[in-house]
PDB file of C-alpha atoms and ligand atoms in Angstrom:
ATOM      1  CA  MET A   1      41.606 310.172 -11.544  1.00 98.00           C
ATOM      2  CA  LYS A   2      43.274 309.041 -14.747  1.00 98.00           C
ATOM      3  CA  PHE A   3      46.993 308.260 -15.044  1.00 98.00           C
ATOM      4  CA  PHE A   4      49.253 309.693 -17.725  1.00 98.00           C
ATOM      5  CA  VAL A   5      52.956 308.893 -17.893  1.00 98.00           C
ATOM      6  CA  ASP A   6      55.244 311.925 -18.093  1.00 98.00           C
ATOM      7  CA  THR A   7      58.068 310.794 -20.358  1.00 98.00           C
ATOM      8  CA  ALA A   8      59.270 310.691 -23.960  1.00 98.00           C
ATOM      9  CA  ASN A   9      60.994 307.321 -23.448  1.00 98.00           C
ATOM     10  CA  LEU A  10      59.324 304.726 -25.723  1.00 98.00           C
ATOM     11  CA  ASP A  11      60.327 301.749 -23.552  1.00 98.00           C
ATOM     12  CA  GLU A  12      58.823 303.371 -20.471  1.00 98.00           C
ATOM     13  CA  ILE A  13      55.633 304.224 -22.365  1.00 98.00           C
ATOM     14  CA  LYS A  14      55.359 300.659 -23.761  1.00 98.00           C
ATOM     15  CA  GLU A  15      55.897 299.175 -20.322  1.00 98.00           C
ATOM     16  CA  ALA A  16      53.444 301.545 -18.581  1.00 98.00           C
ATOM     17  CA  ALA A  17      50.827 300.916 -21.284  1.00 98.00           C
ATOM     18  CA  SER A  18      51.181 297.149 -20.798  1.00 97.00           C
ATOM     19  CA  TRP A  19      49.961 297.517 -17.192  1.00 97.00           C
ATOM     20  CA  GLY A  20      46.495 298.286 -18.565  1.00 96.00           C
ATOM     21  CA  ALA A  21      45.790 301.460 -16.595  1.00 96.00           C
ATOM     22  CA  LEU A  22      47.480 304.134 -18.678  1.00 98.00           C
ATOM     23  CA  ALA A  23      45.223 306.830 -20.152  1.00 98.00           C
ATOM     24  CA  GLY A  24      47.743 309.110 -21.882  1.00 98.00           C
ATOM     25  CA  VAL A  25      51.245 310.562 -22.171  1.00 98.00           C
ATOM     26  CA  THR A  26      52.750 313.991 -21.603  1.00 98.00           C
ATOM     27  CA  THR A  27      56.084 315.124 -22.986  1.00 98.00           C
ATOM     28  CA  ASN A  28      58.017 318.371 -22.953  1.00 97.00           C
ATOM     29  CA  PRO A  29      61.274 319.639 -24.504  1.00 97.00           C
ATOM     30  CA  THR A  30      63.282 318.608 -21.419  1.00 97.00           C
ATOM     31  CA  LEU A  31      61.933 315.055 -21.495  1.00 98.00           C
ATOM     32  CA  TYR A  32      62.662 314.795 -25.226  1.00 98.00           C
ATOM     33  CA  ALA A  33      66.220 316.137 -24.711  1.00 98.00           C
ATOM     34  CA  ARG A  34      66.691 313.605 -21.880  1.00 97.00           C
ATOM     35  CA  ILE A  35      66.297 310.684 -24.314  1.00 98.00           C
ATOM     36  CA  GLY A  36      68.769 312.283 -26.755  1.00 98.00           C
ATOM     37  CA  GLY A  37      65.957 313.329 -29.115  1.00 97.00           C
ATOM     38  CA  LYS A  38      66.877 315.154 -32.329  1.00 97.00           C
ATOM     39  CA  LEU A  39      64.838 317.976 -33.849  1.00 97.00           C
ATOM     40  CA  SER A  40      64.663 316.167 -37.199  1.00 97.00           C
ATOM     41  CA  ASP A  41      63.047 313.125 -35.529  1.00 97.00           C
ATOM     42  CA  PHE A  42      60.655 314.987 -33.221  1.00 98.00           C
ATOM     43  CA  HIS A  43      57.474 314.606 -35.273  1.00 98.00           C
ATOM     44  CA  HIS A  44      58.192 310.957 -36.008  1.00 98.00           C
ATOM     45  CA  HIS A  45      58.840 310.320 -32.315  1.00 98.00           C
ATOM     46  CA  ILE A  46      55.481 311.841 -31.350  1.00 98.00           C
ATOM     47  CA  GLN A  47      53.809 309.620 -33.961  1.00 98.00           C
ATOM     48  CA  ARG A  48      55.473 306.544 -32.443  1.00 98.00           C
ATOM     49  CA  ILE A  49      54.158 307.504 -28.992  1.00 98.00           C
ATOM     50  CA  CYS A  50      50.675 308.046 -30.450  1.00 98.00           C
ATOM     51  CA  GLU A  51      50.769 304.518 -31.874  1.00 97.00           C
ATOM     52  CA  LEU A  52      51.606 303.071 -28.452  1.00 97.00           C
ATOM     53  CA  VAL A  53      48.815 304.807 -26.545  1.00 97.00           C
ATOM     54  CA  ALA A  54      45.219 305.362 -27.623  1.00 94.00           C
ATOM     55  CA  GLY A  55      44.701 308.287 -25.229  1.00 97.00           C
ATOM     56  CA  PRO A  56      45.898 311.883 -25.465  1.00 98.00           C
ATOM     57  CA  VAL A  57      49.597 312.528 -26.104  1.00 98.00           C
ATOM     58  CA  SER A  58      50.848 316.022 -25.279  1.00 98.00           C
ATOM     59  CA  ALA A  59      53.534 317.426 -27.597  1.00 98.00           C
ATOM     60  CA  GLU A  60      54.875 320.874 -26.793  1.00 98.00           C
ATOM     61  CA  SER A  61      55.073 323.847 -29.092  1.00 97.00           C
ATOM     62  CA  THR A  62      58.375 325.672 -28.691  1.00 97.00           C
ATOM     63  CA  ALA A  63      57.415 328.924 -30.418  1.00 97.00           C
ATOM     64  CA  SER A  64      56.988 331.973 -28.207  1.00 95.00           C
ATOM     65  CA  ASP A  65      54.685 334.150 -30.331  1.00 98.00           C
ATOM     66  CA  ARG A  66      51.027 333.394 -31.043  1.00 98.00           C
ATOM     67  CA  ASP A  67      51.439 332.931 -34.781  1.00 98.00           C
ATOM     68  CA  GLY A  68      54.341 330.533 -34.245  1.00 98.00           C
ATOM     69  CA  ILE A  69      52.444 328.549 -31.611  1.00 98.00           C
ATOM     70  CA  ILE A  70      49.390 328.327 -33.890  1.00 98.00           C
ATOM     71  CA  ARG A  71      51.535 327.197 -36.825  1.00 98.00           C
ATOM     72  CA  GLU A  72      53.364 324.555 -34.765  1.00 98.00           C
ATOM     73  CA  GLY A  73      50.109 323.503 -33.093  1.00 98.00           C
ATOM     74  CA  ARG A  74      48.433 322.859 -36.444  1.00 98.00           C
ATOM     75  CA  GLU A  75      51.462 320.831 -37.611  1.00 98.00           C
ATOM     76  CA  LEU A  76      51.535 318.775 -34.405  1.00 98.00           C
ATOM     77  CA  ALA A  77      47.787 318.134 -34.566  1.00 98.00           C
ATOM     78  CA  LYS A  78      48.191 316.626 -38.037  1.00 98.00           C
ATOM     79  CA  LEU A  79      50.617 313.966 -36.731  1.00 98.00           C
ATOM     80  CA  ALA A  80      47.914 311.797 -35.139  1.00 98.00           C
ATOM     81  CA  SER A  81      44.311 312.089 -33.986  1.00 97.00           C
ATOM     82  CA  ASN A  82      45.331 311.808 -30.315  1.00 97.00           C
ATOM     83  CA  VAL A  83      47.881 314.636 -30.274  1.00 98.00           C
ATOM     84  CA  VAL A  84      47.295 317.398 -27.733  1.00 98.00           C
ATOM     85  CA  VAL A  85      49.292 320.580 -28.265  1.00 98.00           C
ATOM     86  CA  LYS A  86      51.119 321.741 -25.154  1.00 98.00           C
ATOM     87  CA  VAL A  87      51.263 325.510 -24.885  1.00 98.00           C
ATOM     88  CA  PRO A  88      52.804 327.625 -22.091  1.00 98.00           C
ATOM     89  CA  THR A  89      50.530 329.776 -19.925  1.00 98.00           C
ATOM     90  CA  THR A  90      51.567 333.143 -21.346  1.00 98.00           C
ATOM     91  CA  ILE A  91      49.652 335.936 -23.096  1.00 98.00           C
ATOM     92  CA  GLU A  92      50.839 334.607 -26.474  1.00 98.00           C
ATOM     93  CA  GLY A  93      49.928 331.093 -25.370  1.00 98.00           C
ATOM     94  CA  LEU A  94      46.402 332.134 -24.386  1.00 98.00           C
ATOM     95  CA  ALA A  95      45.822 333.876 -27.714  1.00 98.00           C
ATOM     96  CA  ALA A  96      47.101 330.862 -29.658  1.00 98.00           C
ATOM     97  CA  THR A  97      45.017 328.493 -27.548  1.00 97.00           C
ATOM     98  CA  ARG A  98      41.812 330.362 -28.420  1.00 97.00           C
ATOM     99  CA  THR A  99      42.532 329.980 -32.143  1.00 97.00           C
ATOM    100  CA  LEU A 100      43.512 326.301 -31.843  1.00 97.00           C
ATOM    101  CA  ALA A 101      40.501 325.514 -29.614  1.00 96.00           C
ATOM    102  CA  ASN A 102      38.138 327.101 -32.122  1.00 95.00           C
ATOM    103  CA  GLU A 103      39.626 324.798 -34.767  1.00 96.00           C
ATOM    104  CA  GLY A 104      38.978 321.781 -32.527  1.00 96.00           C
ATOM    105  CA  ILE A 105      42.664 321.276 -31.708  1.00 97.00           C
ATOM    106  CA  PRO A 106      43.021 320.293 -28.034  1.00 97.00           C
ATOM    107  CA  VAL A 107      45.535 322.275 -25.986  1.00 98.00           C
ATOM    108  CA  ASN A 108      47.218 321.405 -22.706  1.00 98.00           C
ATOM    109  CA  MET A 109      48.236 324.695 -21.048  1.00 98.00           C
ATOM    110  CA  THR A 110      51.439 324.012 -19.204  1.00 98.00           C
ATOM    111  CA  LEU A 111      53.621 325.777 -16.645  1.00 97.00           C
ATOM    112  CA  CYS A 112      50.506 326.862 -14.765  1.00 97.00           C
ATOM    113  CA  PHE A 113      51.085 327.914 -11.166  1.00 96.00           C
ATOM    114  CA  THR A 114      48.138 330.028 -10.034  1.00 96.00           C
ATOM    115  CA  VAL A 115      44.344 330.133  -9.947  1.00 97.00           C
ATOM    116  CA  PRO A 116      44.074 333.179 -12.267  1.00 97.00           C
ATOM    117  CA  GLN A 117      46.339 331.453 -14.805  1.00 98.00           C
ATOM    118  CA  ALA A 118      44.178 328.306 -14.673  1.00 97.00           C
ATOM    119  CA  ILE A 119      40.907 330.215 -15.122  1.00 97.00           C
ATOM    120  CA  LEU A 120      42.376 332.163 -18.041  1.00 97.00           C
ATOM    121  CA  ALA A 121      43.543 328.869 -19.576  1.00 97.00           C
ATOM    122  CA  ALA A 122      39.982 327.549 -19.295  1.00 97.00           C
ATOM    123  CA  ARG A 123      38.503 330.749 -20.728  1.00 96.00           C
ATOM    124  CA  SER A 124      40.905 330.631 -23.664  1.00 96.00           C
ATOM    125  CA  GLY A 125      39.612 327.174 -24.590  1.00 96.00           C
ATOM    126  CA  ALA A 126      42.304 324.870 -23.196  1.00 97.00           C
ATOM    127  CA  ARG A 127      41.258 321.211 -23.096  1.00 97.00           C
ATOM    128  CA  TYR A 128      43.653 320.582 -20.195  1.00 98.00           C
ATOM    129  CA  VAL A 129      45.570 322.727 -17.736  1.00 98.00           C
ATOM    130  CA  SER A 130      48.710 321.483 -15.991  1.00 98.00           C
ATOM    131  CA  PRO A 131      49.472 322.980 -12.580  1.00 98.00           C
ATOM    132  CA  PHE A 132      53.050 322.091 -11.568  1.00 97.00           C
ATOM    133  CA  VAL A 133      53.239 320.820  -8.007  1.00 97.00           C
ATOM    134  CA  GLY A 134      56.913 319.905  -7.467  1.00 97.00           C
ATOM    135  CA  ARG A 135      58.288 323.102  -8.944  1.00 96.00           C
ATOM    136  CA  PHE A 136      56.194 325.120  -6.504  1.00 94.00           C
ATOM    137  CA  ASP A 137      57.612 323.042  -3.661  1.00 95.00           C
ATOM    138  CA  ASP A 138      61.096 323.760  -5.074  1.00 96.00           C
ATOM    139  CA  ILE A 139      60.676 327.456  -4.241  1.00 95.00           C
ATOM    140  CA  SER A 140      59.402 326.688  -0.726  1.00 93.00           C
ATOM    141  CA  GLU A 141      55.750 327.186  -1.671  1.00 92.00           C
ATOM    142  CA  HIS A 142      53.017 324.585  -1.138  1.00 95.00           C
ATOM    143  CA  GLY A 143      52.462 322.944  -4.521  1.00 96.00           C
ATOM    144  CA  VAL A 144      49.622 320.668  -3.409  1.00 97.00           C
ATOM    145  CA  ALA A 145      47.712 323.586  -1.840  1.00 97.00           C
ATOM    146  CA  GLN A 146      48.058 325.530  -5.089  1.00 97.00           C
ATOM    147  CA  LEU A 147      46.756 322.506  -7.050  1.00 98.00           C
ATOM    148  CA  GLU A 148      43.818 322.194  -4.660  1.00 98.00           C
ATOM    149  CA  ASP A 149      42.934 325.874  -5.100  1.00 98.00           C
ATOM    150  CA  ILE A 150      43.018 325.456  -8.889  1.00 98.00           C
ATOM    151  CA  VAL A 151      40.770 322.361  -8.831  1.00 98.00           C
ATOM    152  CA  THR A 152      38.329 324.167  -6.509  1.00 97.00           C
ATOM    153  CA  ALA A 153      38.260 327.354  -8.580  1.00 97.00           C
ATOM    154  CA  LEU A 154      37.679 325.567 -11.883  1.00 96.00           C
ATOM    155  CA  GLY A 155      34.964 323.446 -10.240  1.00 94.00           C
ATOM    156  CA  ASN A 156      33.088 326.631  -9.273  1.00 95.00           C
ATOM    157  CA  TYR A 157      32.070 327.342 -12.873  1.00 92.00           C
ATOM    158  CA  ASP A 158      30.586 325.709 -15.936  1.00 88.00           C
ATOM    159  CA  LEU A 159      33.508 326.401 -18.236  1.00 86.00           C
ATOM    160  CA  SER A 160      32.343 324.217 -21.114  1.00 79.00           C
ATOM    161  CA  GLU A 161      30.930 327.214 -23.008  1.00 84.00           C
ATOM    162  CA  SER A 162      34.490 328.446 -23.619  1.00 87.00           C
ATOM    163  CA  GLY A 163      36.171 325.060 -24.083  1.00 90.00           C
ATOM    164  CA  CYS A 164      37.747 323.285 -27.039  1.00 89.00           C
ATOM    165  CA  LEU A 165      35.345 322.773 -29.950  1.00 88.00           C
ATOM    166  CA  ARG A 166      34.235 319.161 -30.484  1.00 88.00           C
ATOM    167  CA  ALA A 167      33.195 317.508 -33.742  1.00 87.00           C
ATOM    168  CA  ASP A 168      29.524 317.638 -32.646  1.00 91.00           C
ATOM    169  CA  GLY A 169      29.705 321.430 -32.232  1.00 89.00           C
ATOM    170  CA  LYS A 170      29.680 321.285 -28.421  1.00 88.00           C
ATOM    171  CA  ARG A 171      32.620 322.380 -26.310  1.00 90.00           C
ATOM    172  CA  GLU A 172      34.724 320.325 -23.894  1.00 88.00           C
ATOM    173  CA  HIS A 173      35.028 321.102 -20.197  1.00 89.00           C
ATOM    174  CA  ILE A 174      38.636 321.643 -19.156  1.00 95.00           C
ATOM    175  CA  GLU A 175      40.387 318.886 -17.177  1.00 97.00           C
ATOM    176  CA  VAL A 176      43.157 319.428 -14.618  1.00 98.00           C
ATOM    177  CA  ILE A 177      46.379 317.475 -15.098  1.00 98.00           C
ATOM    178  CA  ALA A 178      48.365 317.456 -11.858  1.00 98.00           C
ATOM    179  CA  ALA A 179      51.942 317.736 -13.160  1.00 98.00           C
ATOM    180  CA  SER A 180      55.467 317.920 -11.800  1.00 97.00           C
ATOM    181  CA  LEU A 181      54.535 315.147  -9.350  1.00 98.00           C
ATOM    182  CA  ARG A 182      57.622 313.746  -7.654  1.00 97.00           C
ATOM    183  CA  SER A 183      56.291 311.040  -5.317  1.00 97.00           C
ATOM    184  CA  ALA A 184      53.467 308.578  -4.679  1.00 97.00           C
ATOM    185  CA  ALA A 185      52.380 310.901  -1.859  1.00 97.00           C
ATOM    186  CA  HIS A 186      51.948 313.720  -4.405  1.00 98.00           C
ATOM    187  CA  VAL A 187      49.828 311.365  -6.539  1.00 98.00           C
ATOM    188  CA  ALA A 188      47.662 310.418  -3.540  1.00 98.00           C
ATOM    189  CA  GLN A 189      47.147 314.080  -2.651  1.00 98.00           C
ATOM    190  CA  ALA A 190      46.210 314.912  -6.257  1.00 98.00           C
ATOM    191  CA  ALA A 191      43.573 312.162  -6.180  1.00 98.00           C
ATOM    192  CA  LEU A 192      42.191 313.210  -2.791  1.00 98.00           C
ATOM    193  CA  LEU A 193      41.695 316.808  -3.867  1.00 98.00           C
ATOM    194  CA  GLY A 194      39.994 315.763  -7.107  1.00 98.00           C
ATOM    195  CA  ALA A 195      42.496 316.343  -9.927  1.00 98.00           C
ATOM    196  CA  ASP A 196      41.119 314.761 -13.124  1.00 98.00           C
ATOM    197  CA  ILE A 197      44.484 313.378 -14.217  1.00 98.00           C
ATOM    198  CA  ALA A 198      47.922 312.806 -12.700  1.00 98.00           C
ATOM    199  CA  THR A 199      50.862 312.826 -15.083  1.00 98.00           C
ATOM    200  CA  VAL A 200      53.582 310.843 -13.415  1.00 98.00           C
ATOM    201  CA  PRO A 201      57.239 310.081 -14.262  1.00 98.00           C
ATOM    202  CA  PHE A 202      57.736 306.350 -14.924  1.00 98.00           C
ATOM    203  CA  ALA A 203      59.841 305.814 -11.772  1.00 98.00           C
ATOM    204  CA  VAL A 204      57.146 307.430  -9.633  1.00 98.00           C
ATOM    205  CA  LEU A 205      54.443 305.409 -11.407  1.00 98.00           C
ATOM    206  CA  LYS A 206      56.272 302.215 -10.353  1.00 97.00           C
ATOM    207  CA  LYS A 207      56.446 303.507  -6.785  1.00 96.00           C
ATOM    208  CA  CYS A 208      52.673 304.030  -6.918  1.00 97.00           C
ATOM    209  CA  VAL A 209      52.271 300.256  -7.417  1.00 96.00           C
ATOM    210  CA  GLU A 210      55.007 298.976  -5.133  1.00 95.00           C
ATOM    211  CA  HIS A 211      54.577 298.868  -1.368  1.00 95.00           C
ATOM    212  CA  PRO A 212      56.827 297.144   1.193  1.00 95.00           C
ATOM    213  CA  LEU A 213      53.813 295.511   2.866  1.00 97.00           C
ATOM    214  CA  THR A 214      52.627 294.160  -0.506  1.00 97.00           C
ATOM    215  CA  THR A 215      56.114 292.709  -1.143  1.00 96.00           C
ATOM    216  CA  ALA A 216      56.405 291.253   2.377  1.00 98.00           C
ATOM    217  CA  GLY A 217      52.868 289.837   2.249  1.00 98.00           C
ATOM    218  CA  LEU A 218      53.533 288.177  -1.097  1.00 97.00           C
ATOM    219  CA  GLU A 219      56.774 286.643   0.156  1.00 97.00           C
ATOM    220  CA  ALA A 220      54.922 285.185   3.157  1.00 98.00           C
ATOM    221  CA  PHE A 221      52.122 283.792   0.929  1.00 98.00           C
ATOM    222  CA  ASN A 222      54.675 282.189  -1.417  1.00 98.00           C
ATOM    223  CA  LYS A 223      56.576 280.650   1.511  1.00 97.00           C
ATOM    224  CA  ASP A 224      53.390 279.214   2.985  1.00 98.00           C
ATOM    225  CA  TRP A 225      52.278 277.928  -0.416  1.00 98.00           C
ATOM    226  CA  GLU A 226      55.551 275.981  -0.640  1.00 97.00           C
ATOM    227  CA  LYS A 227      54.580 274.344   2.681  1.00 97.00           C
ATOM    228  CA  VAL A 228      51.153 273.467   1.224  1.00 98.00           C
ATOM    229  CA  LYS A 229      52.749 271.952  -1.889  1.00 96.00           C
ATOM    230  CA  ASN A 230      55.132 269.866   0.219  1.00 96.00           C
ATOM    231  CA  ALA A 231      52.548 268.746   2.785  1.00 94.00           C
TER     232      ALA A 231
HETATM  233  O1  LIG B   1      54.626 317.484 -16.763  1.00 95.86           O
HETATM  234  C1  LIG B   1      55.504 318.458 -16.265  1.00 95.86           C
HETATM  235  C2  LIG B   1      56.714 317.833 -15.702  1.00 95.86           C
HETATM  236  O2  LIG B   1      57.435 317.162 -16.702  1.00 95.86           O
HETATM  237  C3  LIG B   1      57.617 318.741 -14.956  1.00 95.86           C
HETATM  238  O3  LIG B   1      58.169 317.982 -13.965  1.00 95.86           O
HETATM  239  O4  LIG B   1      59.807 317.344 -12.249  1.00 95.86           O
HETATM  240  O5  LIG B   1      60.517 318.734 -14.235  1.00 95.86           O
HETATM  241  O6  LIG B   1      59.101 319.722 -12.444  1.00 95.86           O
HETATM  242  P1  LIG B   1      59.469 318.489 -13.176  1.00 95.86           P
END
């Protein structure tokens, strides 16, 4: 499983990238609003993120009709070679995704909650699909079980024939981004059930590294090493 960081905060992205294990970034309008982002700076901000990370950077289209999504998607794709256009899993989103995928523009279909939605995303040419785990839990459903069903269903088929067009004329197989992950336990479950990617908020990413037994063990080693130095 690859790790993406789910944030628009440049400091968090820089820091996560410095750990050496980061494969990409996902953003959305809420995350951009959270950092006080302005509309006039949005494209420039996405470019700055794309300079920090070599891997895919998802930037969301905010149009609701297919023509608007296609127009915004083409503009976003021009910002950097690693931009992925985030598109909601709606009828208009599916139609726009097919056009963008046929132009070789990778799409991350977001706000996906069910198996039929995920299969339709794959059939419309999405490069990635993002099932939301935490938000399903929020309505007393089982987000991890839904993610597992989606991974299983997509694994049942060779979906590359309908995927995003590559430069060599072949098509990409869709990858599942486990999204709306709220804890290290969510991340572990996503890995165990075979999600291709986990997109993780920075605070949760830190919790994925930190463990009380690691901290306690290190303290004990350091204490004993002081004894060795003073012996
Ligand atoms: O990648 C999707 C994510 O940003 C949504 O997370 O916690 O707002 O449900 P959350």
